[in-house]
PDB file of C-alpha atoms in Angstrom:
ATOM      1  CA  MET N   1       2.486  13.744  -7.085  1.00 44.00           C
ATOM      2  CA  PRO N   2      -0.078  11.366  -5.541  1.00 52.00           C
ATOM      3  CA  ILE N   3      -3.400  12.681  -4.324  1.00 62.00           C
ATOM      4  CA  ALA N   4      -3.725  12.197  -0.563  1.00 64.00           C
ATOM      5  CA  GLY N   5      -6.204   9.452   0.248  1.00 62.00           C
ATOM      6  CA  SER N   6      -6.201   8.055  -3.293  1.00 62.00           C
ATOM      7  CA  SER N   7      -3.378   5.546  -2.848  1.00 62.00           C
ATOM      8  CA  LYS N   8      -1.587   3.968   0.070  1.00 60.00           C
ATOM      9  CA  ILE N   9       1.660   5.847  -0.652  1.00 61.00           C
ATOM     10  CA  ASP N  10      -0.309   9.018   0.180  1.00 60.00           C
ATOM     11  CA  ALA N  11       1.420  12.318  -0.692  1.00 59.00           C
ATOM     12  CA  THR N  12       5.003  11.328   0.164  1.00 68.00           C
ATOM     13  CA  GLY N  13       5.651   8.560  -2.373  1.00 69.00           C
ATOM     14  CA  VAL N  14       6.456   8.486  -6.067  1.00 75.00           C
ATOM     15  CA  LEU N  15       3.597   8.184  -8.545  1.00 76.00           C
ATOM     16  CA  LEU N  16       4.407   6.162 -11.677  1.00 82.00           C
ATOM     17  CA  SER N  17       2.212   6.510 -14.749  1.00 87.00           C
ATOM     18  CA  THR N  18       1.531   3.381 -16.814  1.00 91.00           C
ATOM     19  CA  THR N  19      -0.396   5.240 -19.518  1.00 92.00           C
ATOM     20  CA  ASP N  20       1.853   4.080 -22.355  1.00 95.00           C
ATOM     21  CA  PHE N  21       1.289   0.398 -21.549  1.00 97.00           C
ATOM     22  CA  ASN N  22      -1.717   0.188 -23.857  1.00 97.00           C
ATOM     23  CA  GLY N  23      -1.461  -3.174 -25.617  1.00 97.00           C
ATOM     24  CA  LEU N  24      -4.542  -5.350 -26.237  1.00 98.00           C
ATOM     25  CA  GLN N  25      -4.358  -8.868 -27.659  1.00 98.00           C
ATOM     26  CA  LEU N  26      -6.446 -12.062 -27.662  1.00 98.00           C
ATOM     27  CA  ASN N  27      -4.780 -15.452 -27.694  1.00 98.00           C
ATOM     28  CA  GLY N  28      -5.554 -17.993 -30.413  1.00 97.00           C
ATOM     29  CA  ASN N  29      -8.439 -19.593 -28.501  1.00 97.00           C
ATOM     30  CA  LYS N  30      -9.847 -16.182 -27.563  1.00 97.00           C
ATOM     31  CA  ASP N  31     -10.178 -17.273 -23.946  1.00 98.00           C
ATOM     32  CA  VAL N  32      -7.395 -14.994 -22.670  1.00 98.00           C
ATOM     33  CA  VAL N  33      -6.930 -11.290 -23.327  1.00 99.00           C
ATOM     34  CA  SER N  34      -3.652  -9.505 -22.569  1.00 99.00           C
ATOM     35  CA  VAL N  35      -4.337  -5.987 -21.311  1.00 99.00           C
ATOM     36  CA  GLY N  36      -1.829  -3.187 -20.866  1.00 98.00           C
ATOM     37  CA  ALA N  37      -1.765  -1.579 -17.429  1.00 97.00           C
ATOM     38  CA  GLY N  38      -2.436   1.897 -18.831  1.00 97.00           C
ATOM     39  CA  LEU N  39      -5.831   1.138 -20.380  1.00 98.00           C
ATOM     40  CA  ARG N  40      -9.324   1.958 -19.187  1.00 97.00           C
ATOM     41  CA  TRP N  41     -12.146  -0.562 -19.132  1.00 97.00           C
ATOM     42  CA  ALA N  42     -14.083   1.081 -21.962  1.00 96.00           C
ATOM     43  CA  GLN N  43     -11.140   0.350 -24.263  1.00 97.00           C
ATOM     44  CA  VAL N  44     -11.028  -3.280 -23.153  1.00 98.00           C
ATOM     45  CA  TYR N  45     -14.772  -3.802 -23.602  1.00 97.00           C
ATOM     46  CA  ASN N  46     -14.775  -2.142 -27.033  1.00 97.00           C
ATOM     47  CA  PHE N  47     -12.000  -4.498 -28.127  1.00 98.00           C
ATOM     48  CA  LEU N  48     -13.711  -7.641 -26.794  1.00 97.00           C
ATOM     49  CA  ALA N  49     -17.199  -6.733 -28.046  1.00 95.00           C
ATOM     50  CA  LYS N  50     -16.089  -7.400 -31.623  1.00 95.00           C
ATOM     51  CA  GLU N  51     -15.875 -11.087 -30.662  1.00 96.00           C
ATOM     52  CA  GLY N  52     -19.006 -11.169 -28.466  1.00 93.00           C
ATOM     53  CA  LEU N  53     -16.762 -11.381 -25.419  1.00 96.00           C
ATOM     54  CA  ALA N  54     -16.264  -9.495 -22.157  1.00 96.00           C
ATOM     55  CA  ALA N  55     -14.038  -9.690 -19.084  1.00 97.00           C
ATOM     56  CA  VAL N  56     -14.697  -9.397 -15.364  1.00 97.00           C
ATOM     57  CA  GLY N  57     -13.866  -5.721 -15.021  1.00 97.00           C
ATOM     58  CA  GLY N  58     -15.116  -2.271 -14.119  1.00 94.00           C
ATOM     59  CA  ARG N  59     -18.735  -1.136 -14.122  1.00 92.00           C
ATOM     60  CA  VAL N  60     -17.835   2.344 -15.399  1.00 90.00           C
ATOM     61  CA  GLY N  61     -15.875   2.722 -18.618  1.00 91.00           C
ATOM     62  CA  GLU N  62     -13.529   5.489 -17.426  1.00 90.00           C
ATOM     63  CA  ILE N  63     -12.152   3.357 -14.582  1.00 92.00           C
ATOM     64  CA  GLY N  64      -8.528   2.336 -15.057  1.00 94.00           C
ATOM     65  CA  VAL N  65      -7.648  -1.315 -15.505  1.00 96.00           C
ATOM     66  CA  SER N  66      -4.768  -1.327 -12.986  1.00 93.00           C
ATOM     67  CA  GLY N  67      -6.528   0.524 -10.188  1.00 90.00           C
ATOM     68  CA  LEU N  68      -9.496  -1.827 -10.299  1.00 93.00           C
ATOM     69  CA  LEU N  69      -7.573  -5.100 -10.605  1.00 94.00           C
ATOM     70  CA  LEU N  70      -4.969  -4.273  -7.951  1.00 90.00           C
ATOM     71  CA  GLY N  71      -7.694  -3.322  -5.488  1.00 87.00           C
ATOM     72  CA  GLY N  72      -9.832  -6.415  -6.053  1.00 90.00           C
ATOM     73  CA  GLY N  73     -12.513  -4.903  -8.233  1.00 92.00           C
ATOM     74  CA  LEU N  74     -16.297  -5.253  -8.217  1.00 92.00           C
ATOM     75  CA  SER N  75     -17.903  -6.166 -11.528  1.00 94.00           C
ATOM     76  CA  ILE N  76     -21.384  -6.823 -12.858  1.00 92.00           C
ATOM     77  CA  TYR N  77     -20.146 -10.410 -13.262  1.00 94.00           C
ATOM     78  CA  SER N  78     -18.830 -10.778  -9.695  1.00 93.00           C
ATOM     79  CA  SER N  79     -21.653 -12.957  -8.356  1.00 89.00           C
ATOM     80  CA  ARG N  80     -20.529 -15.627 -10.850  1.00 91.00           C
ATOM     81  CA  TYR N  81     -16.786 -15.045 -11.028  1.00 94.00           C
ATOM     82  CA  GLY N  82     -15.684 -13.230  -7.843  1.00 93.00           C
ATOM     83  CA  PHE N  83     -13.487 -10.152  -7.714  1.00 94.00           C
ATOM     84  CA  ALA N  84     -12.115  -8.920 -11.015  1.00 96.00           C
ATOM     85  CA  SER N  85      -8.664  -9.818  -9.668  1.00 95.00           C
ATOM     86  CA  ASP N  86      -9.812 -13.429  -9.197  1.00 95.00           C
ATOM     87  CA  ASN N  87      -9.896 -13.655 -12.989  1.00 96.00           C
ATOM     88  CA  VAL N  88      -6.313 -12.555 -13.622  1.00 96.00           C
ATOM     89  CA  LEU N  89      -4.345 -15.496 -15.031  1.00 97.00           C
ATOM     90  CA  LYS N  90      -0.938 -13.843 -15.274  1.00 97.00           C
ATOM     91  CA  TYR N  91       0.818 -10.614 -14.298  1.00 96.00           C
ATOM     92  CA  GLU N  92       3.751  -9.130 -16.181  1.00 96.00           C
ATOM     93  CA  CYS N  93       5.770  -7.313 -13.518  1.00 94.00           C
ATOM     94  CA  VAL N  94       8.876  -5.223 -13.008  1.00 95.00           C
ATOM     95  CA  ILE N  95      10.551  -6.202  -9.753  1.00 93.00           C
ATOM     96  CA  VAL N  96      12.921  -4.233  -7.545  1.00 90.00           C
ATOM     97  CA  ASP N  97      16.103  -5.116  -9.457  1.00 94.00           C
ATOM     98  CA  GLY N  98      14.558  -3.912 -12.724  1.00 94.00           C
ATOM     99  CA  SER N  99      13.902  -7.398 -14.114  1.00 96.00           C
ATOM    100  CA  ILE N 100      10.712  -8.090 -16.052  1.00 97.00           C
ATOM    101  CA  VAL N 101       9.029 -11.311 -14.909  1.00 96.00           C
ATOM    102  CA  GLU N 102       5.725 -13.075 -15.496  1.00 96.00           C
ATOM    103  CA  ALA N 103       3.842 -14.348 -12.459  1.00 94.00           C
ATOM    104  CA  THR N 104       1.209 -17.092 -12.465  1.00 95.00           C
ATOM    105  CA  ALA N 105      -0.304 -19.243  -9.739  1.00 91.00           C
ATOM    106  CA  ASN N 106       2.044 -22.144 -10.445  1.00 91.00           C
ATOM    107  CA  ASP N 107       5.409 -20.741 -11.532  1.00 89.00           C
ATOM    108  CA  SER N 108       8.515 -19.606  -9.660  1.00 88.00           C
ATOM    109  CA  HIS N 109       6.926 -16.199  -9.081  1.00 91.00           C
ATOM    110  CA  SER N 110       3.672 -17.531  -7.626  1.00 91.00           C
ATOM    111  CA  ASP N 111       4.152 -15.294  -4.580  1.00 88.00           C
ATOM    112  CA  LEU N 112       3.964 -12.241  -6.849  1.00 89.00           C
ATOM    113  CA  PHE N 113       0.800 -13.685  -8.380  1.00 91.00           C
ATOM    114  CA  TRP N 114      -0.935 -14.072  -5.015  1.00 87.00           C
ATOM    115  CA  VAL N 115       0.138 -10.797  -3.418  1.00 84.00           C
ATOM    116  CA  PRO N 116      -1.576  -8.302  -5.802  1.00 80.00           C
ATOM    117  CA  LYS N 117      -4.946 -10.053  -5.649  1.00 80.00           C
ATOM    118  CA  ALA N 118      -7.590  -7.854  -4.013  1.00 71.00           C
ATOM    119  CA  GLY N 119      -5.197  -6.276  -1.531  1.00 68.00           C
ATOM    120  CA  GLY N 120      -3.644  -3.457  -3.524  1.00 62.00           C
ATOM    121  CA  ASN N 121      -0.167  -4.564  -2.438  1.00 65.00           C
ATOM    122  CA  SER N 122       2.820  -3.187  -4.360  1.00 72.00           C
ATOM    123  CA  PHE N 123       5.671  -5.697  -4.391  1.00 84.00           C
ATOM    124  CA  CYS N 124       6.202  -5.050  -8.093  1.00 89.00           C
ATOM    125  CA  ILE N 125       5.036  -2.722 -10.858  1.00 92.00           C
ATOM    126  CA  VAL N 126       2.458  -4.517 -12.992  1.00 94.00           C
ATOM    127  CA  THR N 127       2.697  -3.652 -16.685  1.00 96.00           C
ATOM    128  CA  ARG N 128       0.303  -6.223 -18.157  1.00 98.00           C
ATOM    129  CA  PHE N 129      -2.614  -8.371 -17.030  1.00 98.00           C
ATOM    130  CA  ASP N 130      -3.697 -11.593 -18.761  1.00 98.00           C
ATOM    131  CA  LEU N 131      -7.418 -11.995 -18.084  1.00 99.00           C
ATOM    132  CA  ALA N 132      -9.894 -14.802 -18.664  1.00 98.00           C
ATOM    133  CA  THR N 133     -12.564 -13.806 -21.171  1.00 98.00           C
ATOM    134  CA  LEU N 134     -16.223 -14.782 -21.033  1.00 96.00           C
ATOM    135  CA  LYS N 135     -19.019 -14.943 -23.572  1.00 94.00           C
ATOM    136  CA  SER N 136     -21.382 -12.048 -22.978  1.00 90.00           C
ATOM    137  CA  PRO N 137     -22.771 -10.670 -26.252  1.00 87.00           C
ATOM    138  CA  LYS N 138     -25.371  -8.526 -24.466  1.00 88.00           C
ATOM    139  CA  VAL N 139     -26.353  -7.406 -20.978  1.00 90.00           C
ATOM    140  CA  PHE N 140     -29.632  -6.077 -19.657  1.00 87.00           C
ATOM    141  CA  ILE N 141     -29.393  -2.770 -17.787  1.00 86.00           C
ATOM    142  CA  GLU N 142     -32.274  -1.063 -16.016  1.00 87.00           C
ATOM    143  CA  SER N 143     -31.900   2.350 -14.370  1.00 89.00           C
ATOM    144  CA  SER N 144     -34.515   3.757 -12.004  1.00 93.00           C
ATOM    145  CA  GLU N 145     -34.879   6.807  -9.779  1.00 94.00           C
ATOM    146  CA  TYR N 146     -37.295   7.081  -6.859  1.00 95.00           C
ATOM    147  CA  SER N 147     -38.611  10.021  -4.854  1.00 93.00           C
ATOM    148  CA  SER N 148     -37.426  10.515  -1.280  1.00 90.00           C
ATOM    149  CA  ASP N 149     -40.816   9.552   0.168  1.00 92.00           C
ATOM    150  CA  GLN N 150     -40.292   6.072  -1.293  1.00 93.00           C
ATOM    151  CA  ALA N 151     -37.008   5.606   0.567  1.00 92.00           C
ATOM    152  CA  PRO N 152     -38.390   3.001   3.048  1.00 92.00           C
ATOM    153  CA  LYS N 153     -39.639   0.810   0.189  1.00 94.00           C
ATOM    154  CA  PHE N 154     -36.371   1.357  -1.658  1.00 94.00           C
ATOM    155  CA  ILE N 155     -34.403   0.199   1.394  1.00 93.00           C
ATOM    156  CA  ASP N 156     -36.733  -2.822   1.635  1.00 92.00           C
ATOM    157  CA  ALA N 157     -35.941  -3.724  -1.964  1.00 92.00           C
ATOM    158  CA  VAL N 158     -32.189  -3.349  -1.395  1.00 92.00           C
ATOM    159  CA  TYR N 159     -32.334  -5.541   1.704  1.00 91.00           C
ATOM    160  CA  ASN N 160     -34.407  -8.225  -0.031  1.00 89.00           C
ATOM    161  CA  PHE N 161     -31.986  -8.331  -2.944  1.00 88.00           C
ATOM    162  CA  ALA N 162     -29.024  -8.656  -0.584  1.00 86.00           C
ATOM    163  CA  GLN N 163     -30.743 -11.534   1.219  1.00 85.00           C
ATOM    164  CA  TYR N 164     -32.385 -13.397  -1.652  1.00 81.00           C
ATOM    165  CA  GLY N 165     -32.079 -11.825  -5.093  1.00 73.00           C
ATOM    166  CA  ALA N 166     -28.303 -11.817  -5.109  1.00 63.00           C
ATOM    167  CA  THR N 167     -28.405 -15.621  -5.285  1.00 71.00           C
ATOM    168  CA  ILE N 168     -29.342 -15.152  -8.955  1.00 81.00           C
ATOM    169  CA  ALA N 169     -25.757 -15.356 -10.143  1.00 84.00           C
ATOM    170  CA  LYS N 170     -26.236 -13.415 -13.379  1.00 88.00           C
ATOM    171  CA  ALA N 171     -27.751 -10.416 -11.585  1.00 89.00           C
ATOM    172  CA  ALA N 172     -25.952  -7.371 -10.191  1.00 90.00           C
ATOM    173  CA  LEU N 173     -27.331  -4.339  -8.379  1.00 91.00           C
ATOM    174  CA  THR N 174     -25.863  -0.904  -7.661  1.00 91.00           C
ATOM    175  CA  PRO N 175     -28.284   0.947  -5.337  1.00 94.00           C
ATOM    176  CA  VAL N 176     -27.375   4.503  -4.381  1.00 94.00           C
ATOM    177  CA  VAL N 177     -28.872   7.137  -2.074  1.00 94.00           C
ATOM    178  CA  THR N 178     -27.592  10.682  -2.635  1.00 92.00           C
ATOM    179  CA  ILE N 179     -28.353  13.877  -0.736  1.00 91.00           C
ATOM    180  CA  ASP N 180     -27.756  17.537  -1.475  1.00 87.00           C
ATOM    181  CA  ALA N 181     -28.418  19.182   1.892  1.00 79.00           C
ATOM    182  CA  HIS N 182     -28.203  22.713   0.459  1.00 78.00           C
ATOM    183  CA  MET N 183     -30.944  21.959  -2.076  1.00 77.00           C
ATOM    184  CA  LYS N 184     -32.779  19.683   0.383  1.00 81.00           C
ATOM    185  CA  GLU N 185     -32.823  16.954  -2.256  1.00 86.00           C
ATOM    186  CA  VAL N 186     -32.649  13.212  -1.605  1.00 89.00           C
ATOM    187  CA  ARG N 187     -32.503  10.782  -4.515  1.00 91.00           C
ATOM    188  CA  CYS N 188     -32.760   7.000  -4.497  1.00 94.00           C
ATOM    189  CA  LEU N 189     -31.207   5.380  -7.559  1.00 94.00           C
ATOM    190  CA  ALA N 190     -30.881   1.769  -8.654  1.00 93.00           C
ATOM    191  CA  THR N 191     -28.886   0.429 -11.577  1.00 91.00           C
ATOM    192  CA  LYS N 192     -29.682  -3.212 -12.245  1.00 90.00           C
ATOM    193  CA  PHE N 193     -27.669  -5.499 -14.513  1.00 90.00           C
ATOM    194  CA  TYR N 194     -28.345  -8.975 -15.821  1.00 90.00           C
ATOM    195  CA  ASP N 195     -25.977 -10.977 -18.015  1.00 89.00           C
ATOM    196  CA  SER N 196     -28.452 -12.130 -20.648  1.00 81.00           C
ATOM    197  CA  ASP N 197     -29.461 -11.561 -24.251  1.00 73.00           C
ATOM    198  CA  ILE N 198     -33.178 -11.599 -23.379  1.00 71.00           C
ATOM    199  CA  ASP N 199     -35.408  -9.284 -21.338  1.00 66.00           C
ATOM    200  CA  ILE N 200     -35.590 -10.593 -17.751  1.00 70.00           C
ATOM    201  CA  SER N 201     -37.061  -7.559 -15.982  1.00 67.00           C
ATOM    202  CA  TYR N 202     -39.077  -9.846 -13.664  1.00 73.00           C
ATOM    203  CA  VAL N 203     -35.876 -10.323 -11.633  1.00 79.00           C
ATOM    204  CA  TRP N 204     -36.295  -6.737 -10.412  1.00 84.00           C
ATOM    205  CA  SER N 205     -39.978  -6.911  -9.418  1.00 84.00           C
ATOM    206  CA  ASN N 206     -39.245  -5.449  -5.945  1.00 87.00           C
ATOM    207  CA  PHE N 207     -37.981  -2.262  -7.627  1.00 89.00           C
ATOM    208  CA  THR N 208     -41.009  -1.697  -9.882  1.00 85.00           C
ATOM    209  CA  LYS N 209     -44.746  -1.149  -9.723  1.00 82.00           C
ATOM    210  CA  PRO N 210     -46.881  -2.009  -7.828  1.00 84.00           C
ATOM    211  CA  ILE N 211     -44.378  -2.390  -4.963  1.00 88.00           C
ATOM    212  CA  ILE N 212     -42.495   0.835  -5.649  1.00 92.00           C
ATOM    213  CA  LYS N 213     -43.067   3.349  -8.427  1.00 90.00           C
ATOM    214  CA  PRO N 214     -40.012   4.999 -10.020  1.00 92.00           C
ATOM    215  CA  VAL N 215     -40.181   8.630 -11.106  1.00 93.00           C
ATOM    216  CA  LYS N 216     -37.695   7.844 -13.886  1.00 91.00           C
ATOM    217  CA  HIS N 217     -37.130   4.514 -15.542  1.00 87.00           C
ATOM    218  CA  ASP N 218     -35.116   3.222 -18.474  1.00 87.00           C
ATOM    219  CA  TYR N 219     -33.904  -0.154 -19.643  1.00 84.00           C
ATOM    220  CA  LYS N 220     -31.750  -1.411 -22.461  1.00 84.00           C
ATOM    221  CA  LEU N 221     -30.491  -4.676 -23.861  1.00 86.00           C
ATOM    222  CA  GLN N 222     -27.088  -4.006 -25.407  1.00 87.00           C
ATOM    223  CA  PRO N 223     -23.481  -5.164 -25.591  1.00 89.00           C
ATOM    224  CA  LEU N 224     -21.654  -4.089 -22.440  1.00 90.00           C
ATOM    225  CA  ASN N 225     -19.428  -1.612 -24.265  1.00 91.00           C
ATOM    226  CA  GLU N 226     -22.527   0.184 -25.592  1.00 90.00           C
ATOM    227  CA  VAL N 227     -24.177   0.202 -22.167  1.00 85.00           C
ATOM    228  CA  LEU N 228     -21.176   1.897 -20.576  1.00 85.00           C
ATOM    229  CA  LYS N 229     -21.158   4.701 -23.130  1.00 82.00           C
ATOM    230  CA  SER N 230     -24.235   6.088 -21.368  1.00 75.00           C
ATOM    231  CA  TYR N 231     -23.664   4.748 -17.839  1.00 72.00           C
ATOM    232  CA  GLN N 232     -21.206   7.005 -15.986  1.00 67.00           C
ATOM    233  CA  GLY N 233     -21.919   6.103 -12.383  1.00 63.00           C
ATOM    234  CA  TRP N 234     -23.660   8.457  -9.989  1.00 57.00           C
ATOM    235  CA  VAL N 235     -21.129  11.314  -9.783  1.00 55.00           C
ATOM    236  CA  PRO N 236     -19.847  11.879 -13.333  1.00 56.00           C
ATOM    237  CA  GLY N 237     -17.806  15.004 -14.038  1.00 59.00           C
ATOM    238  CA  THR N 238     -17.259  16.029 -10.419  1.00 63.00           C
ATOM    239  CA  LEU N 239     -14.098  17.972  -9.661  1.00 67.00           C
ATOM    240  CA  ARG N 240     -13.435  16.406  -6.271  1.00 73.00           C
ATOM    241  CA  ARG N 241     -14.441  13.045  -4.888  1.00 75.00           C
ATOM    242  CA  ARG N 242     -13.674  11.184  -1.712  1.00 78.00           C
ATOM    243  CA  TRP N 243     -14.600   7.580  -1.037  1.00 79.00           C
ATOM    244  CA  GLN N 244     -14.798   5.584   2.167  1.00 83.00           C
ATOM    245  CA  VAL N 245     -15.682   1.909   2.540  1.00 85.00           C
ATOM    246  CA  ILE N 246     -17.225   0.038   5.450  1.00 87.00           C
ATOM    247  CA  SER N 247     -18.228  -3.628   5.584  1.00 88.00           C
ATOM    248  CA  SER N 248     -21.232  -5.044   7.407  1.00 90.00           C
ATOM    249  CA  LEU N 249     -23.479  -8.057   7.483  1.00 90.00           C
ATOM    250  CA  ALA N 250     -26.478  -7.493   5.222  1.00 88.00           C
ATOM    251  CA  THR N 251     -29.098  -6.897   7.920  1.00 91.00           C
ATOM    252  CA  ARG N 252     -32.016  -4.519   7.732  1.00 91.00           C
ATOM    253  CA  ASP N 253     -30.803  -2.737  10.879  1.00 93.00           C
ATOM    254  CA  ALA N 254     -27.381  -2.111   9.316  1.00 93.00           C
ATOM    255  CA  ILE N 255     -28.868  -0.701   6.110  1.00 92.00           C
ATOM    256  CA  ASP N 256     -31.244   1.524   8.091  1.00 92.00           C
ATOM    257  CA  LEU N 257     -28.394   2.781  10.288  1.00 94.00           C
ATOM    258  CA  ILE N 258     -26.191   3.661   7.306  1.00 93.00           C
ATOM    259  CA  HIS N 259     -29.048   5.357   5.466  1.00 92.00           C
ATOM    260  CA  GLY N 260     -30.202   7.307   8.524  1.00 92.00           C
ATOM    261  CA  THR N 261     -26.670   8.418   9.421  1.00 94.00           C
ATOM    262  CA  LEU N 262     -26.049   9.619   5.868  1.00 92.00           C
ATOM    263  CA  ILE N 263     -29.149  11.808   5.906  1.00 91.00           C
ATOM    264  CA  SER N 264     -28.706  13.253   9.395  1.00 92.00           C
ATOM    265  CA  GLU N 265     -24.959  13.943   9.147  1.00 92.00           C
ATOM    266  CA  THR N 266     -25.196  15.483   5.679  1.00 92.00           C
ATOM    267  CA  ASN N 267     -27.953  17.822   6.834  1.00 90.00           C
ATOM    268  CA  ARG N 268     -25.929  18.762   9.913  1.00 91.00           C
ATOM    269  CA  ARG N 269     -22.582  19.356   8.205  1.00 90.00           C
ATOM    270  CA  LEU N 270     -23.329  20.451   4.644  1.00 88.00           C
ATOM    271  CA  ALA N 271     -26.567  22.429   4.727  1.00 86.00           C
ATOM    272  CA  ASP N 272     -24.691  25.656   3.884  1.00 87.00           C
ATOM    273  CA  ARG N 273     -22.469  24.121   1.167  1.00 84.00           C
ATOM    274  CA  ALA N 274     -23.698  24.601  -2.385  1.00 84.00           C
ATOM    275  CA  ASN N 275     -22.782  22.012  -5.027  1.00 82.00           C
ATOM    276  CA  ALA N 276     -21.800  19.394  -2.454  1.00 85.00           C
ATOM    277  CA  THR N 277     -23.365  15.947  -2.678  1.00 86.00           C
ATOM    278  CA  THR N 278     -22.910  12.913  -0.465  1.00 91.00           C
ATOM    279  CA  GLY N 279     -24.166   9.430  -1.030  1.00 92.00           C
ATOM    280  CA  VAL N 280     -23.963   5.788  -0.115  1.00 93.00           C
ATOM    281  CA  SER N 281     -23.843   2.848  -2.475  1.00 92.00           C
ATOM    282  CA  PHE N 282     -24.813  -0.501  -0.994  1.00 92.00           C
ATOM    283  CA  GLN N 283     -22.816  -3.371  -2.535  1.00 90.00           C
ATOM    284  CA  PRO N 284     -24.303  -6.829  -1.870  1.00 86.00           C
ATOM    285  CA  LEU N 285     -21.567  -9.502  -1.853  1.00 85.00           C
ATOM    286  CA  THR N 286     -22.960 -13.016  -2.270  1.00 81.00           C
ATOM    287  CA  LYS N 287     -21.679 -16.298  -0.877  1.00 80.00           C
ATOM    288  CA  GLU N 288     -20.857 -17.418  -4.417  1.00 83.00           C
ATOM    289  CA  PHE N 289     -18.865 -14.213  -4.917  1.00 86.00           C
ATOM    290  CA  ILE N 290     -16.640 -15.108  -1.960  1.00 86.00           C
ATOM    291  CA  ARG N 291     -16.519 -18.813  -2.875  1.00 87.00           C
ATOM    292  CA  GLN N 292     -15.136 -17.990  -6.315  1.00 89.00           C
ATOM    293  CA  GLY N 293     -12.222 -16.162  -4.726  1.00 87.00           C
ATOM    294  CA  ILE N 294     -11.448 -19.177  -2.538  1.00 90.00           C
ATOM    295  CA  LEU N 295     -11.651 -21.581  -5.488  1.00 90.00           C
ATOM    296  CA  LYS N 296      -9.223 -19.407  -7.440  1.00 88.00           C
ATOM    297  CA  GLY N 297      -6.514 -19.454  -4.812  1.00 84.00           C
ATOM    298  CA  GLY N 298      -7.813 -17.121  -2.127  1.00 83.00           C
ATOM    299  CA  ASN N 299      -7.067 -13.459  -1.529  1.00 80.00           C
ATOM    300  CA  PRO N 300      -4.667 -11.664   0.837  1.00 74.00           C
TER     301      PRO N 300
END
């Protein structure tokens, strides 16, 4: 039975499991990987890492392949390649009459190829995705945590990256502010990625001393599959989660409003709730990110 709010069929539809669709195969040129709909991204990255390859996919290993690709999908590679779904070359689908078809941008089922991209539409059941691969033997990941009194400088750094730093196509940033009103604890976290096999920490100068001093700091240069063994996102292991998304122009006023509302409303509503955490993750989307989607056929 579907979990209310977790899919558009809500609690009244039929939930189909694709867990047993778990095939993984590279083509002869190793530029296309066929991925079963029941896999998770950690499995895909582990498979591709043996060849020094990656794919435009999830930023957390436990995320399912289908859920990410059929909803668009943000990736650490998105500033160069667009949504994860922009890098699907072919869908294997089951249509309403039970037939199994393959859909590409230029075949007789091109409508089925366009419809699933980024919109989460369900005009068929996708059982396999053929994805473009990319060479990415290692990525740089830097994780930092900042005290609540540094929040204004943290917001400055997020805004500046959204305006200027995100034009560095190999860079990706996941900034998060979390608050536990019961414990009166506010945390500012930043996970910074760079698709490179060398140390390029200078890209993140606005997030380091002397501009802002982290209370915790760690960085690694590793293959992506190794990075994701330790990176679990900001709410790993929680029993219940609920997500909401809102889009806005990347202005300082908008970021301040979202941050301020998060703090004030959490304190007002959840001060007496133990073990409850809220947070906001700012997701800068660059012009090149959007351009890639247009170049690859556009999105619904």
